[in-house]
Amino acid sequence: MQQSTLVRLKEKLELKNPILVVGLPGVGLVGKLVAEHLVDELEAEKIMEVYSPHFPPQVLVNKDCTIRPVSNTIYHGKANETDILFLVGDHQSTTSQGHYELCSLYLDVAEELKVPRIYTLGGYPTGKLTYEETVLGVANSTDLIEEIKKYGVEFRESEPSGGIVGASGLLVAFSGMRGIDAACLMGMTPGYLMDPKSAQSLLKVLCNIFGIEVNTDSLKKKAEEMESILEKLKEKEEQQNFPEVKPTEEDLRYIG
């Protein structure tokens, strides 16, 4: 099978201890919303593209009606003189083999660029149509856990109970084998719809970690729109007296 392809859009990169932030599509699109918001606010520059046979066999249609294949992209931005790399994109792998292959590729890039730390971003599905500001975390070292706790991230024993499926979990686990500190930060989300409100909570924590402030107006507007939709869903739920749907262990496994 053809392997994934890395396209370098900028050959010469002068980076000093860059931090890698990973926000690929997952539950509630929480991580993707946060990472893409920071890409826009920090005016990050596109430096690499990733194409893979493990992505869905489709193309996306641009505003001008031209098309492009699905891909993931790496951007470079700066926050308080700190170099930050953002891995964002259209899809995660559709195959187990692809998850491992792509994560290996991403970590090869991280090693090449001498990344000392990785933050993967995702959503933690609660199955409830209510909002929680809590951000949960896991990490590949106890020292890192103690450091991140200072920013209000909660670490709960053996949670997520079913583990983490996808790049958010695999990158944290395998980065430790390459001597890279890594943590996964998860915003609490119902898990049914895109959740910009959960993304706001996660963004706040990440900005505290980086010591920066960014404009959040666009996320707030999206959150207000989604809150209106959730209110209508809750009204229908109450009218029809549906029992609360709790996520199964299979649902809780995929954090993304």
Short mmCIF file of C-alpha atoms in Angstrom, two decimals, residues 124-254:
data_model
loop_
_atom_site.label_atom_id
_atom_site.label_comp_id
_atom_site.label_asym_id
_atom_site.label_seq_id
_atom_site.Cartn_x
_atom_site.Cartn_y
_atom_site.Cartn_z
CA TYR A 124 -14.35 14.19 26.51
CA PRO A 125 -17.94 13.01 25.80
CA THR A 126 -20.31 13.27 28.76
CA GLY A 127 -23.50 12.26 26.98
CA LYS A 128 -25.35 15.09 28.78
CA LEU A 129 -26.85 18.19 27.16
CA THR A 130 -25.24 20.41 29.79
CA TYR A 131 -22.03 22.43 29.82
CA GLU A 132 -19.04 21.78 32.09
CA GLU A 133 -16.03 24.09 32.12
CA THR A 134 -13.73 21.32 33.34
CA VAL A 135 -10.66 20.39 31.30
CA LEU A 136 -9.34 16.88 31.89
CA GLY A 137 -5.82 15.74 31.17
CA VAL A 138 -3.49 12.78 30.80
CA ALA A 139 0.27 12.92 30.27
CA ASN A 140 3.25 10.67 29.69
CA SER A 141 5.05 11.65 32.91
CA THR A 142 4.06 12.45 36.50
CA ASP A 143 6.31 15.53 36.48
CA LEU A 144 4.34 16.97 33.57
CA ILE A 145 1.07 16.18 35.33
CA GLU A 146 2.15 18.20 38.37
CA GLU A 147 3.19 21.10 36.14
CA ILE A 148 -0.07 21.21 34.17
CA LYS A 149 -2.25 20.92 37.29
CA LYS A 150 -1.18 24.50 38.11
CA TYR A 151 -3.23 25.70 35.13
CA GLY A 152 -6.46 24.17 36.40
CA VAL A 153 -6.36 20.92 34.41
CA GLU A 154 -7.93 17.99 36.29
CA PHE A 155 -6.30 14.56 36.33
CA ARG A 156 -8.71 11.85 37.48
CA GLU A 157 -7.59 8.37 38.41
CA SER A 158 -7.87 5.94 35.46
CA GLU A 159 -9.90 8.38 33.37
CA PRO A 160 -10.89 8.18 30.56
CA SER A 161 -11.83 4.69 31.76
CA GLY A 162 -11.96 3.20 28.27
CA GLY A 163 -8.73 4.81 27.09
CA ILE A 164 -8.18 7.18 24.17
CA VAL A 165 -8.48 6.19 20.52
CA GLY A 166 -6.80 8.13 17.72
CA ALA A 167 -3.95 10.58 17.36
CA SER A 168 -4.65 12.39 20.64
CA GLY A 169 -3.78 9.31 22.65
CA LEU A 170 -1.22 7.60 20.42
CA LEU A 171 0.95 10.70 20.11
CA VAL A 172 1.11 11.13 23.88
CA ALA A 173 2.04 7.48 24.42
CA PHE A 174 4.64 7.13 21.68
CA SER A 175 6.22 10.55 22.18
CA GLY A 176 7.47 9.30 25.55
CA MET A 177 9.40 6.57 23.74
CA ARG A 178 11.19 9.32 21.81
CA GLY A 179 12.03 11.43 24.86
CA ILE A 180 9.34 14.04 24.19
CA ASP A 181 7.04 15.29 26.96
CA ALA A 182 3.39 15.13 25.96
CA ALA A 183 -0.07 15.69 27.40
CA CYS A 184 -3.62 15.37 26.11
CA LEU A 185 -6.02 18.12 27.21
CA MET A 186 -9.75 17.37 26.89
CA GLY A 187 -12.71 19.73 27.11
CA MET A 188 -15.94 18.27 28.53
CA THR A 189 -18.59 18.06 25.80
CA PRO A 190 -21.97 16.38 25.21
CA GLY A 191 -20.32 14.80 22.19
CA TYR A 192 -23.28 15.08 19.83
CA LEU A 193 -22.48 18.32 18.00
CA MET A 194 -19.65 20.74 17.32
CA ASP A 195 -18.91 22.31 20.71
CA PRO A 196 -17.32 25.80 20.57
CA LYS A 197 -18.22 26.43 24.21
CA SER A 198 -16.07 23.52 25.36
CA ALA A 199 -13.41 24.79 22.96
CA GLN A 200 -13.48 28.15 24.78
CA SER A 201 -12.65 26.43 28.09
CA LEU A 202 -9.83 24.45 26.52
CA LEU A 203 -8.50 27.55 24.73
CA LYS A 204 -8.42 29.45 28.02
CA VAL A 205 -6.26 26.76 29.63
CA LEU A 206 -3.90 26.57 26.65
CA CYS A 207 -3.50 30.35 26.54
CA ASN A 208 -2.64 30.31 30.26
CA ILE A 209 0.01 27.68 29.60
CA PHE A 210 1.51 29.80 26.82
CA GLY A 211 1.03 33.07 28.70
CA ILE A 212 -0.88 34.74 25.86
CA GLU A 213 -4.22 36.43 25.22
CA VAL A 214 -6.17 36.07 21.99
CA ASN A 215 -9.46 37.42 20.69
CA THR A 216 -12.23 34.85 21.25
CA ASP A 217 -15.16 36.70 19.62
CA SER A 218 -15.59 34.20 16.78
CA LEU A 219 -15.68 31.24 19.19
CA LYS A 220 -18.15 33.07 21.44
CA LYS A 221 -20.45 33.68 18.46
CA LYS A 222 -20.32 30.01 17.46
CA ALA A 223 -20.94 29.00 21.09
CA GLU A 224 -24.06 31.19 21.27
CA GLU A 225 -25.40 29.63 18.07
CA MET A 226 -24.77 26.09 19.32
CA GLU A 227 -26.24 26.94 22.74
CA SER A 228 -29.48 27.90 21.02
CA ILE A 229 -29.53 24.57 19.21
CA LEU A 230 -28.83 22.67 22.45
CA GLU A 231 -31.66 24.48 24.23
CA LYS A 232 -34.07 23.36 21.52
CA LEU A 233 -32.78 19.79 21.83
CA LYS A 234 -33.25 19.88 25.62
CA GLU A 235 -36.81 21.17 25.18
CA LYS A 236 -37.63 18.30 22.80
CA GLU A 237 -36.01 15.84 25.20
CA GLU A 238 -38.15 17.12 28.09
CA GLN A 239 -41.36 17.16 26.01
CA GLN A 240 -40.85 13.59 24.85
CA ASN A 241 -39.55 12.49 28.27
CA PHE A 242 -36.56 10.66 26.79
CA PRO A 243 -34.36 8.90 29.34
CA GLU A 244 -30.84 10.30 29.67
CA VAL A 245 -28.57 8.63 27.15
CA LYS A 246 -25.30 7.72 28.80
CA PRO A 247 -22.30 7.08 26.58
CA THR A 248 -21.20 3.47 26.38
CA GLU A 249 -17.65 2.41 27.12
CA GLU A 250 -17.11 2.29 23.34
CA ASP A 251 -18.24 5.96 23.09
CA LEU A 252 -15.97 7.02 25.95
CA ARG A 253 -12.97 5.38 24.35
CA TYR A 254 -12.89 7.80 21.43
#
